[in-house]
Amino acid sequence: EICPCGTGYNFFLMPYINQPVASDPESSFQIRLKGKTMKALMGPTVPYSGDHIELSDNGRDYASTIGIGAVLETKFTWPEGKQKLTPEREQLMKKWLTIYKEKMLPQGIYQGELYDIGYDVPETHAIKKGRVMYYAFFHKSWVSQDLALRGLEPGVTYTLFDYVNGVDYGIVQGPVATVNISFEHALLLEVKPT
């Protein structure tokens, strides 16, 4: 891992690194945008690092790192310092580290061709792991509008599950399905063939 700390990567160094990093992002959007870019330039299976979670929006946006299939990192000092690990932060970290370990989305294939980060609303990212699809939707407030699930196998029936909040959203059928769900900030779905 080489971090160009707050700047863009030199394209000519990319063949010599195996884990690009968000390099001190200023927002969660920057973590997601750089992740999509690195996976486009270095391949859909590159283990991109979202950089330490404390640099995300409010220092707690694990969904942006997990949802794009990035390697989860944190930076804290114990027991003192600016990045002190409080009991609340420890509980939040445990929840997301458990999700990270269970899903291991960095081992999946990022499906960057399915959604355009500039034109598709809400912002959507997709990862394929075996026959299971993982979708991450991001929007300030998405209220009762259809979400397109692209990249599914034609004629195959799938179950939809919000793996962060433990909510079952029923069944859809490929190749492109839509589902009407409201969410704030992020929605992470696991879509499994039945």
Coordinates of C-alpha atoms in Angstrom, one line a residue:
E1 CA 0.0 0.0 0.0
I2 CA 1.4 3.4 -1.0
C3 CA -0.6 6.5 0.0
P4 CA 0.1 9.7 -2.0
C5 CA -1.4 11.6 0.9
G6 CA -4.1 14.0 -0.3
T7 CA -3.1 13.9 -4.0
G8 CA -3.9 11.8 -7.0
Y9 CA -2.1 8.7 -8.0
N10 CA 0.7 8.6 -10.5
F11 CA -0.7 6.3 -13.2
F12 CA 2.9 5.0 -13.9
L13 CA 3.2 3.7 -10.3
M14 CA 0.0 1.6 -10.4
P15 CA 1.7 -1.6 -11.8
Y16 CA 3.9 -1.6 -8.8
I17 CA 1.3 -1.3 -6.0
N18 CA -1.3 -3.9 -5.0
Q19 CA -3.5 -1.9 -2.7
P20 CA -4.4 1.7 -3.6
V21 CA -5.8 3.9 -0.9
A22 CA -8.3 6.8 -0.8
S23 CA -5.3 9.0 0.2
D24 CA -6.8 11.3 2.9
P25 CA -10.2 11.9 1.5
E26 CA -12.3 14.9 2.5
S27 CA -15.7 13.2 2.3
S28 CA -17.4 9.8 1.9
F29 CA -18.2 10.7 -1.7
Q30 CA -14.5 11.0 -2.4
I31 CA -13.9 7.6 -0.9
R32 CA -16.6 6.1 -3.2
L33 CA -15.5 8.0 -6.3
K34 CA -11.8 7.2 -5.9
G35 CA -12.8 3.5 -5.3
K36 CA -14.7 3.4 -8.5
T37 CA -11.8 5.1 -10.3
M38 CA -9.1 2.8 -8.9
K39 CA -11.1 -0.3 -9.8
A40 CA -11.6 1.0 -13.3
L41 CA -7.8 1.7 -13.7
M42 CA -6.4 -1.3 -11.8
G43 CA -9.0 -3.9 -12.3
P44 CA -12.3 -4.8 -10.6
T45 CA -10.7 -7.1 -8.0
V46 CA -8.0 -4.6 -6.7
P47 CA -8.2 -4.5 -2.9
Y48 CA -8.8 -0.7 -2.7
S49 CA -8.6 0.8 0.8
G50 CA -11.1 3.5 1.8
D51 CA -8.5 4.9 4.1
H52 CA -9.2 5.3 7.8
I53 CA -12.9 5.6 8.6
E54 CA -12.3 8.8 10.7
L55 CA -11.9 10.7 7.4
S56 CA -15.4 9.7 6.2
D57 CA -18.5 11.9 6.8
N58 CA -18.9 12.4 10.5
G59 CA -16.0 9.9 11.0
R60 CA -18.4 7.0 11.0
D61 CA -19.6 6.3 7.5
Y62 CA -18.6 2.6 7.3
A63 CA -21.3 2.1 4.6
S64 CA -19.3 4.0 2.0
T65 CA -16.3 1.8 2.5
I66 CA -18.1 -1.5 2.9
G67 CA -20.6 -0.8 0.0
I68 CA -17.9 -0.3 -2.6
G69 CA -16.0 -3.4 -1.6
A70 CA -13.1 -1.6 0.0
V71 CA -10.7 -2.8 2.7
L72 CA -11.9 -1.4 6.0
E73 CA -9.3 0.6 8.0
T74 CA -9.4 2.7 11.1
K75 CA -6.9 4.9 12.9
F76 CA -7.3 5.5 16.6
T77 CA -5.1 6.0 19.6
W78 CA -5.6 4.4 22.9
P79 CA -6.3 5.6 25.5
E80 CA -5.6 9.2 24.7
G81 CA -5.5 11.5 21.6
K82 CA -7.8 13.0 19.0
Q83 CA -8.9 9.6 17.6
K84 CA -9.7 8.1 21.0
L85 CA -11.6 4.9 20.9
T86 CA -14.7 5.6 22.9
P87 CA -17.2 2.8 24.0
E88 CA -19.7 4.1 21.4
R89 CA -17.1 4.0 18.6
E90 CA -15.9 0.6 19.7
Q91 CA -19.5 -0.8 19.4
L92 CA -20.0 0.8 16.0
M93 CA -16.6 -0.5 14.8
K94 CA -17.4 -4.1 16.0
K95 CA -20.7 -4.1 14.1
W96 CA -19.1 -3.0 10.8
L97 CA -16.0 -5.2 11.3
T98 CA -18.4 -8.2 11.7
I99 CA -20.2 -7.3 8.5
Y100 CA -16.9 -6.8 6.7
K101 CA -15.6 -10.2 7.8
E102 CA -18.8 -12.0 7.0
K103 CA -19.2 -10.5 3.5
M104 CA -15.5 -9.9 2.5
L105 CA -16.6 -7.8 -0.4
P106 CA -13.1 -6.8 -1.4
Q107 CA -12.8 -10.4 -2.7
G108 CA -15.8 -9.8 -5.1
I109 CA -15.8 -8.3 -8.5
Y110 CA -16.7 -4.7 -8.7
Q111 CA -19.3 -4.2 -11.5
G112 CA -18.4 -0.6 -12.4
E113 CA -20.0 -0.9 -15.8
L114 CA -23.5 -1.3 -14.4
Y115 CA -24.0 2.2 -13.0
D116 CA -22.6 5.7 -13.8
I117 CA -21.6 7.7 -10.8
G118 CA -22.4 11.0 -12.6
Y119 CA -25.8 10.2 -14.2
D120 CA -27.5 7.4 -12.2
V121 CA -29.6 8.5 -9.3
P122 CA -29.3 7.4 -6.6
E123 CA -25.5 6.8 -6.7
T124 CA -25.2 3.0 -7.0
H125 CA -22.3 0.5 -6.7
A126 CA -22.5 -3.2 -7.4
I127 CA -20.3 -6.2 -6.5
K128 CA -20.6 -9.7 -7.7
K129 CA -19.4 -12.5 -5.4
G130 CA -20.1 -15.9 -6.9
R131 CA -23.8 -15.7 -8.0
V132 CA -24.6 -13.2 -5.2
M133 CA -24.9 -9.5 -6.0
Y134 CA -24.3 -6.8 -3.5
Y135 CA -25.7 -3.3 -4.1
A136 CA -24.9 -0.1 -2.3
F137 CA -27.2 2.9 -2.8
F138 CA -26.3 6.4 -1.6
H139 CA -28.6 9.4 -1.4
K140 CA -29.3 12.1 1.2
S141 CA -32.9 11.0 1.4
W142 CA -34.5 8.5 -1.0
V143 CA -38.2 8.4 -0.5
S144 CA -40.5 5.8 -2.1
Q145 CA -38.9 5.6 -5.5
D146 CA -37.7 2.7 -7.6
L147 CA -34.2 1.4 -7.3
A148 CA -32.8 -0.5 -10.4
L149 CA -31.0 -3.8 -9.7
R150 CA -28.9 -4.3 -12.8
G151 CA -26.6 -7.3 -13.6
L152 CA -28.9 -10.1 -12.4
E153 CA -29.2 -13.4 -14.4
P154 CA -32.2 -13.5 -16.8
G155 CA -35.1 -15.5 -15.4
V156 CA -33.5 -16.2 -12.0
T157 CA -35.4 -15.4 -8.9
Y158 CA -33.6 -13.5 -6.1
T159 CA -34.2 -12.7 -2.4
L160 CA -33.4 -9.1 -1.3
F161 CA -31.9 -8.6 2.1
D162 CA -30.6 -5.4 3.9
Y163 CA -27.6 -7.0 5.6
V164 CA -26.8 -4.0 7.8
N165 CA -30.3 -3.6 9.4
G166 CA -31.5 -7.2 9.0
V167 CA -34.5 -6.4 6.8
D168 CA -35.9 -8.8 4.2
Y169 CA -37.3 -7.0 1.1
G170 CA -38.9 -10.0 -0.7
I171 CA -38.2 -11.5 -4.1
V172 CA -37.3 -10.1 -7.5
Q173 CA -36.4 -11.6 -10.9
G174 CA -33.6 -10.8 -13.3
P175 CA -32.1 -9.6 -15.5
V176 CA -33.1 -6.1 -14.3
A177 CA -35.4 -5.7 -11.3
T178 CA -36.8 -2.7 -9.5
V179 CA -37.7 -2.4 -5.9
N180 CA -39.4 0.5 -4.1
I181 CA -37.5 1.3 -0.9
S182 CA -37.0 4.5 1.1
F183 CA -33.7 5.1 2.9
E184 CA -31.5 7.8 4.4
H185 CA -27.8 8.1 3.3
A186 CA -27.2 4.5 2.4
L187 CA -28.8 1.2 1.7
L188 CA -26.7 -2.0 1.3
L189 CA -28.5 -5.0 -0.2
E190 CA -27.5 -8.6 -0.6
V191 CA -29.3 -10.2 -3.6
K192 CA -29.1 -14.0 -3.6
P193 CA -30.5 -16.5 -6.1
T194 CA -33.3 -18.6 -4.5

